[in-house]
């Protein structure tokens, strides 16, 4: 029933692949994994249960004392070897991302390299993660040290099979934690290669474990008393549920959610550069990025800019090579995206300037919707407000900066926003007023690069309000021990000394 080209995924516990306890080798509790390019089944992923989670947490808990007792330099040395292995296997990992996720090859490779950047930051932590020390009163010195939390859990979405796991894993283990990670059931393959590379790099068994499945293992991880902190990345409604469940248990949590990112084009923007950037932002990775900007608010009607966006969108072709647009993740996604385009079409005053729906019929196999550009006149159109997570750009002309900001500020998400302008003063005006955690000036995908942390505001981030990656990751994955010392008895001692 599981063939070589349709292998079954196994969990990774204590340094080896194991079948889930309850499922054994039956297909009953497995989900089919399909390649978005042709809808062919490429494997089966188990629906692990709380029992499997218990085993993984036990392995991580057993590995914790020895791992956390090593020096940070020692732990980072393993990450240095892992970094070289990522370089050596980057192409293979990118091929796996193409197969299971549907990114084009260049996007897949870029995502692996971006994940590697967080490994670089993590292996530099021996230089930057030190505590502080101060003589606070004569003869009395305070210092603090960063202490790992214990077993931490990381739950990740489908849209970046390597990069998002790399937002948490390297920093968490460099700081001395052990981890149970739950990949997305839609893209479970690539992380199975990553854990093998970690083992080859010398990571002790049990430090990183993988549990596959959907909601049940996530809830079991949150509820497990030995899991000290949880990170989650995914849709907002599940992020909020995860965050609330953790809060009820007084458990540390960082839960990143969905997004609806806005771009504003000022009348003085560079039309050539802006049009290219806008098209890259909404259509790159087929729009399946939490940083994709999918609403363009033009200040005044900017026909030349719209014409260029339309021409550049129409020139895009379907495929898996650099510059081509790949499929979306599954049939449900095709249906959701199409529904939003249909609804916009029937809204009074909206015009579909570029229509990606024919791609669905032209590519009978796989899950395809082409780049789509909608010109709206009604501010209430759902496509302007909801996260569609596909290659759809909504354009709306507004009269003034204040109107653009009111629309951006009113959106419940707050991941990213971008202003296109040639004026520093205009850029400054918008950046200070956007209600978004990650802002761009002439950059539609304003991803902060290491050592800066990644994280939105509002309904794009729930929990203990650290950011992920960078120094936010260090803060999240450690706690501070504060020590006050006195070695020389002090004359005129007060109760403070
Ligand atoms: P998703 O919420 O469907 O799934 C995310 C993870 O949650 C998966 O591992 C899934 O198995 C698990 N899950 C599913 N149902 C669950 C439940 N009821 N309880 C607990 N866990 C559950 O998200 P997705 O479709 O895989 O990913 C796309 C979403 O992720 C988009 O909304 C995108 O904006 C968001 N995202 C956000 C960021 C960010 O940094 N803010 C980054 C990447 C993706």
Coordinates of N, CA and C in Angstrom, one line a residue, residues 225-430:
X225 N 2.6 18.8 30.3 CA 3.3 19.7 31.3 C 4.8 19.9 31.1
X226 N 5.4 19.0 30.4 CA 6.9 19.1 30.1 C 7.2 20.1 29.0
X227 N 6.2 20.5 28.2 CA 6.5 21.5 27.2 C 6.4 22.9 27.8
X228 N 7.5 23.6 27.7 CA 7.5 24.9 28.5 C 7.2 26.1 27.6
X229 N 7.2 25.9 26.3 CA 6.9 27.1 25.5 C 6.5 26.6 24.1
X230 N 5.6 27.4 23.4 CA 5.0 26.9 22.2 C 5.2 28.1 21.2
X231 N 5.7 27.8 20.0 CA 5.6 28.8 18.9 C 4.7 28.1 17.9
X232 N 3.9 29.0 17.2 CA 3.0 28.6 16.2 C 3.0 29.6 15.1
X233 N 3.0 29.1 13.8 CA 2.8 30.0 12.7 C 1.7 29.4 11.8
X234 N 0.7 30.2 11.4 CA -0.3 29.7 10.6 C -1.4 30.8 10.5
X235 N -2.7 30.3 10.2 CA -3.8 31.2 10.1 C -4.1 31.9 11.4
X236 N -4.7 33.1 11.3 CA -5.0 33.8 12.6 C -5.9 33.2 13.5
X237 N -7.0 32.5 13.0 CA -8.0 32.0 14.0 C -7.3 30.8 14.8
X238 N -6.5 30.0 14.1 CA -5.8 28.9 14.9 C -4.7 29.5 15.8
X239 N -4.0 30.5 15.3 CA -3.0 31.2 16.1 C -3.6 31.7 17.4
X240 N -4.8 32.3 17.3 CA -5.5 32.9 18.5 C -5.9 31.7 19.4
X241 N -6.4 30.6 18.8 CA -6.8 29.5 19.7 C -5.6 28.9 20.4
X242 N -4.5 28.8 19.7 CA -3.3 28.2 20.3 C -2.8 29.1 21.4
X243 N -2.8 30.4 21.1 CA -2.4 31.4 22.1 C -3.2 31.3 23.4
X244 N -4.5 31.3 23.2 CA -5.4 31.3 24.4 C -5.3 30.0 25.2
X245 N -5.1 28.9 24.5 CA -4.9 27.6 25.2 C -3.7 27.6 26.0
X246 N -2.6 28.2 25.4 CA -1.3 28.4 26.2 C -1.5 29.3 27.4
X247 N -2.2 30.4 27.2 CA -2.4 31.4 28.3 C -3.1 30.7 29.4
X248 N -4.1 29.9 29.1 CA -4.9 29.3 30.2 C -4.0 28.4 31.0
X249 N -2.9 27.9 30.4 CA -2.0 27.0 31.2 C -0.8 27.8 31.7
X250 N -0.8 29.2 31.5 CA 0.3 30.0 31.9 C 1.6 29.6 31.2
X251 N 1.4 29.3 29.9 CA 2.6 28.8 29.2 C 3.1 29.8 28.2
X252 N 4.3 30.0 28.0 CA 4.9 31.0 27.1 C 4.5 30.6 25.7
X253 N 4.0 31.6 24.9 CA 3.6 31.3 23.6 C 3.8 32.5 22.6
X254 N 4.2 32.2 21.4 CA 4.3 33.2 20.4 C 3.6 32.6 19.2
X255 N 2.5 33.2 18.8 CA 1.6 32.6 17.7 C 1.4 33.6 16.6
X256 N 2.1 33.4 15.5 CA 2.0 34.3 14.4 C 0.9 33.9 13.5
X257 N 0.1 34.9 13.0 CA -1.1 34.6 12.2 C -1.0 35.1 10.8
X258 N -2.2 35.2 10.2 CA -2.3 35.6 8.8 C -2.0 37.1 8.6
X259 N -2.3 37.5 7.4 CA -2.0 38.9 7.0 C -2.8 39.4 5.8
X260 N -2.9 40.7 5.7 CA -3.5 41.4 4.5 C -2.6 42.6 4.4
X261 N -1.6 42.6 3.6 CA -0.6 43.7 3.6 C -0.9 44.7 2.5
X262 N -0.7 45.9 2.8 CA -1.1 47.0 1.9 C 0.2 47.7 1.4
X263 N 0.1 48.1 0.1 CA 1.1 49.0 -0.5 C 0.4 50.3 -0.9
X264 N 1.1 51.4 -0.7 CA 0.5 52.7 -1.1 C 1.5 53.3 -2.1
X265 N 1.0 53.7 -3.2 CA 1.8 54.4 -4.2 C 1.5 55.9 -4.2
X266 N 2.5 56.6 -3.8 CA 2.4 58.1 -3.8 C 2.5 58.6 -5.3
X267 N 2.0 59.7 -5.6 CA 2.1 60.2 -7.0 C 3.5 60.3 -7.5
X268 N 4.5 60.5 -6.6 CA 5.9 60.7 -7.1 C 6.6 59.4 -7.2
X269 N 6.0 58.2 -7.1 CA 6.8 57.0 -7.0 C 7.4 56.7 -8.4
X270 N 8.5 55.9 -8.4 CA 9.1 55.5 -9.6 C 8.3 54.4 -10.2
X271 N 7.6 54.7 -11.3 CA 6.6 53.8 -11.9 C 7.2 52.5 -12.3
X272 N 8.3 52.6 -13.0 CA 8.9 51.3 -13.5 C 9.2 50.4 -12.3
X273 N 10.0 50.9 -11.3 CA 10.4 50.1 -10.2 C 9.2 49.7 -9.4
X274 N 8.2 50.6 -9.1 CA 7.1 50.2 -8.3 C 6.2 49.1 -9.0
X275 N 6.0 49.2 -10.3 CA 5.2 48.2 -10.9 C 5.9 46.8 -10.9
X276 N 7.2 46.8 -11.1 CA 7.9 45.5 -11.0 C 7.8 44.9 -9.5
X277 N 8.0 45.8 -8.6 CA 8.0 45.4 -7.2 C 6.6 44.9 -6.7
X278 N 5.6 45.6 -7.1 CA 4.2 45.3 -6.8 C 3.9 43.9 -7.3
X279 N 4.2 43.6 -8.6 CA 3.9 42.4 -9.2 C 4.7 41.2 -8.5
X280 N 5.9 41.5 -8.2 CA 6.7 40.5 -7.5 C 6.1 40.2 -6.1
X281 N 5.6 41.2 -5.5 CA 5.1 41.0 -4.1 C 3.8 40.2 -4.1
X282 N 2.9 40.5 -5.0 CA 1.6 39.8 -4.9 C 1.6 38.4 -5.6
X283 N 2.5 38.3 -6.6 CA 2.5 37.0 -7.3 C 3.6 36.0 -7.0
X284 N 4.7 36.5 -6.3 CA 5.8 35.7 -5.9 C 5.3 34.5 -5.0
X285 N 5.9 33.3 -5.1 CA 5.4 32.2 -4.4 C 3.9 32.0 -4.5
X286 N 3.4 32.4 -5.7 CA 1.9 32.3 -6.0 C 1.1 33.0 -4.9
X287 N 1.6 34.0 -4.3 CA 0.9 34.8 -3.3 C 0.7 34.1 -2.0
X288 N 1.4 33.0 -1.8 CA 1.3 32.2 -0.6 C 2.4 32.6 0.4
X289 N 2.5 33.9 0.7 CA 3.5 34.4 1.6 C 2.8 35.3 2.6
X290 N 3.1 35.2 3.9 CA 2.4 36.1 4.8 C 2.9 37.5 4.6
X291 N 4.0 37.7 3.8 CA 4.5 39.0 3.5 C 4.1 39.5 2.2
X292 N 3.4 38.7 1.4 CA 2.9 39.2 0.1 C 2.0 40.4 0.4
X293 N 2.2 41.4 -0.4 CA 1.3 42.6 -0.3 C 0.2 42.5 -1.4
X294 N -1.0 42.5 -1.1 CA -2.1 42.2 -2.0 C -3.1 43.3 -2.2
X295 N -2.9 44.4 -1.5 CA -3.7 45.6 -1.8 C -2.8 46.7 -2.2
X296 N -3.1 47.3 -3.3 CA -2.4 48.5 -3.7 C -3.4 49.7 -3.7
X297 N -3.1 50.7 -2.8 CA -3.9 51.9 -2.8 C -3.1 53.0 -3.5
X298 N -3.6 53.5 -4.6 CA -2.9 54.5 -5.4 C -3.5 55.9 -4.9
X299 N -2.6 56.8 -4.6 CA -3.1 58.1 -4.2 C -3.4 58.9 -5.5
X300 N -4.7 59.0 -5.8 CA -5.1 59.5 -7.1 C -5.1 58.3 -8.0
X301 N -5.8 58.5 -9.2 CA -5.8 57.4 -10.2 C -4.5 57.4 -10.9
X302 N -3.8 56.3 -10.9 CA -2.4 56.3 -11.5 C -2.5 55.3 -12.7
X303 N -3.0 55.8 -13.8 CA -3.2 54.9 -15.0 C -1.9 54.3 -15.5
X304 N -0.8 55.1 -15.5 CA 0.4 54.5 -16.1 C 0.9 53.4 -15.2
X305 N 0.8 53.6 -13.9 CA 1.3 52.5 -13.0 C 0.4 51.2 -13.2
X306 N -0.9 51.4 -13.3 CA -1.8 50.3 -13.4 C -1.5 49.6 -14.8
X307 N -1.3 50.4 -15.8 CA -1.0 49.7 -17.1 C 0.2 48.9 -17.1
X308 N 1.2 49.3 -16.4 CA 2.5 48.6 -16.3 C 2.2 47.3 -15.4
X309 N 1.5 47.4 -14.3 CA 1.2 46.3 -13.5 C 0.5 45.2 -14.3
X310 N -0.5 45.7 -15.1 CA -1.3 44.8 -15.9 C -0.4 44.1 -16.9
X311 N 0.5 44.8 -17.6 CA 1.3 44.3 -18.7 C 2.3 43.2 -18.0
X312 N 2.9 43.6 -16.9 CA 3.8 42.7 -16.3 C 3.1 41.4 -15.7
X313 N 1.9 41.6 -15.3 CA 1.2 40.4 -14.8 C 0.8 39.5 -15.9
X314 N 0.4 40.1 -17.0 CA 0.0 39.3 -18.2 C 1.1 38.5 -18.8
X315 N 2.3 39.1 -18.6 CA 3.5 38.4 -19.1 C 3.9 37.2 -18.3
X316 N 3.4 37.0 -17.1 CA 3.8 35.9 -16.3 C 3.3 34.5 -16.8
X317 N 4.1 33.5 -16.8 CA 3.7 32.2 -17.3 C 3.7 31.2 -16.1
X318 N 3.0 30.1 -16.3 CA 2.9 29.1 -15.3 C 4.1 28.2 -15.5
X319 N 4.7 27.7 -14.4 CA 5.8 26.8 -14.5 C 6.6 26.7 -13.2
X320 N 7.7 26.0 -13.3 CA 8.5 25.7 -12.1 C 9.9 26.4 -12.2
X321 N 10.1 27.2 -13.3 CA 11.4 27.8 -13.4 C 11.4 29.2 -12.8
X322 N 12.6 29.8 -12.6 CA 12.7 31.1 -12.1 C 11.9 32.1 -12.9
X323 N 11.1 32.9 -12.2 CA 10.3 33.9 -12.9 C 8.9 33.4 -13.3
X324 N 8.7 32.1 -13.2 CA 7.4 31.6 -13.5 C 6.6 31.4 -12.2
X325 N 5.3 31.3 -12.4 CA 4.4 31.2 -11.3 C 3.9 29.8 -11.1
X326 N 4.2 29.3 -9.9 CA 3.8 27.9 -9.6 C 2.3 27.8 -9.2
X327 N 1.9 26.5 -8.9 CA 0.5 26.3 -8.5 C 0.3 26.7 -7.0
X328 N -0.9 26.7 -6.6 CA -1.2 26.9 -5.2 C -1.3 25.5 -4.5
X329 N -1.5 25.5 -3.2 CA -1.2 24.3 -2.5 C -2.2 23.2 -2.7
X330 N -3.5 23.5 -2.8 CA -4.4 22.4 -3.0 C -5.7 22.8 -3.6
X331 N -6.6 21.9 -3.9 CA -7.9 22.3 -4.5 C -8.7 23.2 -3.7
X332 N -8.7 23.1 -2.4 CA -9.5 24.0 -1.6 C -9.0 25.4 -1.8
X333 N -7.7 25.5 -1.9 CA -7.1 26.9 -2.1 C -7.6 27.5 -3.5
X334 N -7.6 26.6 -4.5 CA -8.0 27.1 -5.8 C -9.5 27.6 -5.7
X335 N -10.3 26.8 -5.0 CA -11.7 27.2 -4.9 C -11.9 28.5 -4.1
X336 N -11.1 28.6 -3.0 CA -11.2 29.9 -2.2 C -10.8 31.1 -3.0
X337 N -9.7 31.0 -3.8 CA -9.2 32.1 -4.5 C -10.2 32.5 -5.6
X338 N -10.7 31.5 -6.3 CA -11.7 31.7 -7.4 C -13.0 32.4 -6.8
X339 N -13.4 31.9 -5.6 CA -14.6 32.5 -5.1 C -14.4 34.0 -4.8
X340 N -13.2 34.4 -4.4 CA -13.0 35.9 -4.2 C -13.0 36.6 -5.5
X341 N -12.4 36.0 -6.5 CA -12.4 36.7 -7.8 C -13.9 36.8 -8.4
X342 N -14.6 35.7 -8.2 CA -16.0 35.7 -8.7 C -16.8 36.8 -8.0
X343 N -16.6 36.9 -6.7 CA -17.4 37.8 -5.8 C -17.0 39.3 -6.3
X344 N -15.7 39.5 -6.5 CA -15.3 40.9 -6.9 C -15.9 41.2 -8.2
X345 N -16.0 40.2 -9.1 CA -16.5 40.4 -10.5 C -18.0 40.9 -10.4
X346 N -18.7 40.3 -9.4 CA -20.1 40.6 -9.4 C -20.4 41.9 -8.5
X347 N -19.3 42.4 -7.9 CA -19.5 43.6 -7.2 C -19.6 44.8 -8.1
X348 N -20.5 45.8 -7.8 CA -20.7 46.9 -8.6 C -19.4 47.7 -8.8
X349 N -19.0 48.0 -10.0 CA -17.9 48.8 -10.2 C -16.5 48.2 -10.2
X350 N -16.4 46.9 -9.9 CA -15.1 46.2 -9.9 C -14.8 45.7 -11.3
X351 N -13.6 45.8 -11.7 CA -13.2 45.2 -13.1 C -12.0 44.3 -12.9
X352 N -12.1 43.1 -13.5 CA -11.0 42.2 -13.5 C -10.0 42.6 -14.6
X353 N -8.9 43.2 -14.3 CA -8.0 43.6 -15.3 C -7.1 42.5 -15.9
X354 N -6.8 41.6 -15.0 CA -6.0 40.4 -15.4 C -6.7 39.2 -14.7
X355 N -7.1 38.2 -15.5 CA -7.9 37.1 -14.9 C -7.1 35.8 -14.9
X356 N -6.8 35.3 -13.7 CA -6.0 34.1 -13.6 C -6.9 32.8 -13.6
X357 N -8.2 33.0 -13.6 CA -9.1 31.8 -13.6 C -8.9 30.8 -14.7
X358 N -8.6 31.3 -15.9 CA -8.4 30.3 -17.0 C -7.3 29.3 -16.8
X359 N -6.3 29.7 -16.0 CA -5.2 28.7 -15.7 C -5.8 27.4 -15.1
X360 N -6.9 27.5 -14.3 CA -7.4 26.3 -13.7 C -7.8 25.3 -14.7
X361 N -8.5 25.8 -15.8 CA -8.9 24.9 -16.9 C -7.8 24.5 -17.8
X362 N -6.9 25.5 -18.1 CA -5.8 25.2 -19.0 C -4.8 24.1 -18.4
X363 N -4.7 24.0 -17.1 CA -3.9 23.0 -16.5 C -4.8 22.1 -15.7
X364 N -5.2 21.1 -16.4 CA -6.2 20.1 -15.9 C -5.7 19.4 -14.7
X365 N -4.3 19.2 -14.7 CA -3.7 18.5 -13.6 C -3.2 19.6 -12.6
X366 N -3.3 19.3 -11.4 CA -2.7 20.3 -10.4 C -3.6 21.4 -10.0
X367 N -3.1 22.3 -9.2 CA -3.9 23.3 -8.5 C -3.4 24.7 -9.0
X368 N -4.0 25.2 -10.0 CA -3.5 26.4 -10.6 C -4.6 27.5 -10.6
X369 N -4.1 28.7 -10.2 CA -4.8 30.0 -10.5 C -3.8 31.0 -10.9
X370 N -3.9 31.7 -12.0 CA -2.9 32.6 -12.5 C -3.0 33.9 -11.8
X371 N -2.0 34.8 -12.0 CA -2.0 36.1 -11.5 C -3.3 36.9 -11.9
X372 N -3.9 37.6 -10.9 CA -5.1 38.2 -11.1 C -5.0 39.7 -10.6
X373 N -5.5 40.6 -11.4 CA -5.5 42.0 -10.9 C -7.0 42.5 -11.0
X374 N -7.4 43.0 -9.8 CA -8.8 43.5 -9.7 C -8.7 45.0 -9.4
X375 N -9.5 45.8 -10.2 CA -9.6 47.3 -9.9 C -10.9 47.5 -9.3
X376 N -10.9 47.9 -8.0 CA -12.1 48.1 -7.2 C -12.5 49.5 -7.2
X377 N -13.8 49.7 -7.0 CA -14.3 51.1 -6.6 C -15.0 51.0 -5.3
X378 N -15.5 49.8 -4.9 CA -16.2 49.7 -3.6 C -15.3 49.2 -2.5
X379 N -15.1 50.1 -1.5 CA -14.2 49.8 -0.4 C -14.6 48.6 0.4
X380 N -15.8 48.2 0.2 CA -16.3 47.0 1.1 C -16.0 45.7 0.4
X381 N -15.5 45.6 -0.8 CA -15.3 44.3 -1.5 C -14.5 43.4 -0.6
X382 N -14.9 42.2 -0.4 CA -14.2 41.3 0.5 C -12.7 41.1 0.1
X383 N -12.4 41.1 -1.2 CA -11.1 40.8 -1.7 C -10.1 41.9 -1.1
X384 N -10.7 43.1 -0.8 CA -9.8 44.1 -0.3 C -9.5 43.9 1.2
X385 N -10.2 43.0 1.9 CA -10.1 42.9 3.3 C -9.6 41.6 3.8
X386 N -10.0 40.5 3.1 CA -9.6 39.2 3.7 C -8.3 38.7 3.1
X387 N -7.7 37.8 3.9 CA -6.5 37.1 3.4 C -6.9 36.1 2.4
X388 N -6.5 36.2 1.1 CA -6.9 35.2 0.1 C -5.8 34.1 -0.1
X389 N -4.6 34.5 0.1 CA -3.5 33.6 0.0 C -3.3 32.9 -1.3
X390 N -3.4 33.8 -2.3 CA -3.2 33.4 -3.7 C -2.7 34.6 -4.5
X391 N -2.4 34.4 -5.8 CA -1.8 35.5 -6.6 C -2.8 36.5 -7.0
X392 N -3.4 37.3 -6.1 CA -4.5 38.2 -6.5 C -4.2 39.6 -5.9
X393 N -4.1 40.6 -6.8 CA -3.9 42.0 -6.4 C -5.2 42.8 -6.5
X394 N -5.5 43.5 -5.4 CA -6.6 44.4 -5.4 C -6.1 45.8 -5.5
X395 N -6.6 46.6 -6.4 CA -6.2 48.0 -6.5 C -7.4 48.9 -6.3
X396 N -7.1 49.9 -5.5 CA -8.2 50.9 -5.2 C -7.6 52.3 -5.2
X397 N -8.2 53.2 -5.9 CA -7.7 54.6 -5.9 C -8.3 55.4 -4.7
X398 N -7.5 56.1 -4.0 CA -8.0 56.9 -2.9 C -7.6 58.4 -3.2
X399 N -8.2 59.3 -2.5 CA -8.0 60.7 -2.8 C -6.7 61.2 -2.1
X400 N -6.5 60.8 -0.9 CA -5.4 61.4 -0.2 C -4.7 60.4 0.7
X401 N -3.5 60.8 1.3 CA -2.7 59.9 2.2 C -3.6 59.4 3.3
X402 N -4.4 60.4 3.9 CA -5.1 60.0 5.1 C -6.1 58.9 4.8
X403 N -6.7 58.9 3.6 CA -7.7 57.9 3.3 C -7.0 56.5 3.2
X404 N -5.8 56.6 2.5 CA -5.1 55.3 2.4 C -4.7 54.8 3.8
X405 N -4.2 55.6 4.7 CA -3.9 55.2 6.0 C -5.1 54.7 6.8
X406 N -6.2 55.3 6.6 CA -7.4 54.9 7.3 C -7.8 53.5 6.9
X407 N -7.6 53.2 5.6 CA -7.9 51.8 5.2 C -6.9 50.8 5.7
X408 N -5.7 51.2 5.6 CA -4.6 50.3 6.1 C -4.8 50.0 7.6
X409 N -5.0 51.1 8.4 CA -5.1 51.0 9.8 C -6.3 50.2 10.3
X410 N -7.4 50.3 9.5 CA -8.7 49.6 9.9 C -8.6 48.1 9.7
X411 N -7.6 47.6 8.9 CA -7.6 46.2 8.6 C -7.1 45.5 9.9
X412 N -7.8 44.4 10.3 CA -7.5 43.8 11.6 C -6.1 43.2 11.6
X413 N -5.5 42.8 10.5 CA -4.1 42.3 10.5 C -3.1 43.4 10.7
X414 N -1.9 43.1 10.8 CA -0.9 44.1 10.9 C 0.5 43.5 10.7
X415 N 0.6 42.7 9.6 CA 1.9 42.1 9.4 C 2.9 43.1 8.7
X416 N 2.5 43.6 7.5 CA 3.4 44.4 6.8 C 2.7 45.5 6.0
X417 N 3.4 46.6 5.7 CA 2.9 47.7 4.8 C 4.0 48.3 4.1
X418 N 3.7 48.9 3.0 CA 4.8 49.5 2.2 C 4.4 50.8 1.5
X419 N 5.3 51.8 1.5 CA 5.0 53.0 0.8 C 6.0 53.1 -0.4
X420 N 5.5 53.4 -1.6 CA 6.3 53.7 -2.7 C 6.4 55.2 -3.0
X421 N 7.5 55.8 -2.9 CA 7.7 57.2 -3.1 C 9.1 57.5 -3.4
X422 N 9.4 58.7 -3.9 CA 10.8 59.2 -4.0 C 11.1 60.2 -3.0
X423 N 10.2 60.4 -2.0 CA 10.4 61.5 -1.0 C 10.6 60.9 0.3
X424 N 11.7 61.2 1.0 CA 12.0 60.8 2.3 C 10.9 61.2 3.3
X425 N 10.4 62.4 3.1 CA 9.4 63.0 4.0 C 8.1 62.2 3.9
X426 N 7.7 61.9 2.7 CA 6.5 61.1 2.5 C 6.7 59.7 3.1
X427 N 7.8 59.1 2.9 CA 8.1 57.7 3.5 C 8.0 57.8 5.0
X428 N 8.6 58.8 5.6 CA 8.6 58.9 7.0 C 7.2 59.1 7.5
X429 N 6.4 59.9 6.8 CA 5.0 60.2 7.2 C 4.2 58.8 7.3
X430 N 4.4 58.0 6.3 CA 3.6 56.7 6.3 C 4.2 55.7 7.3

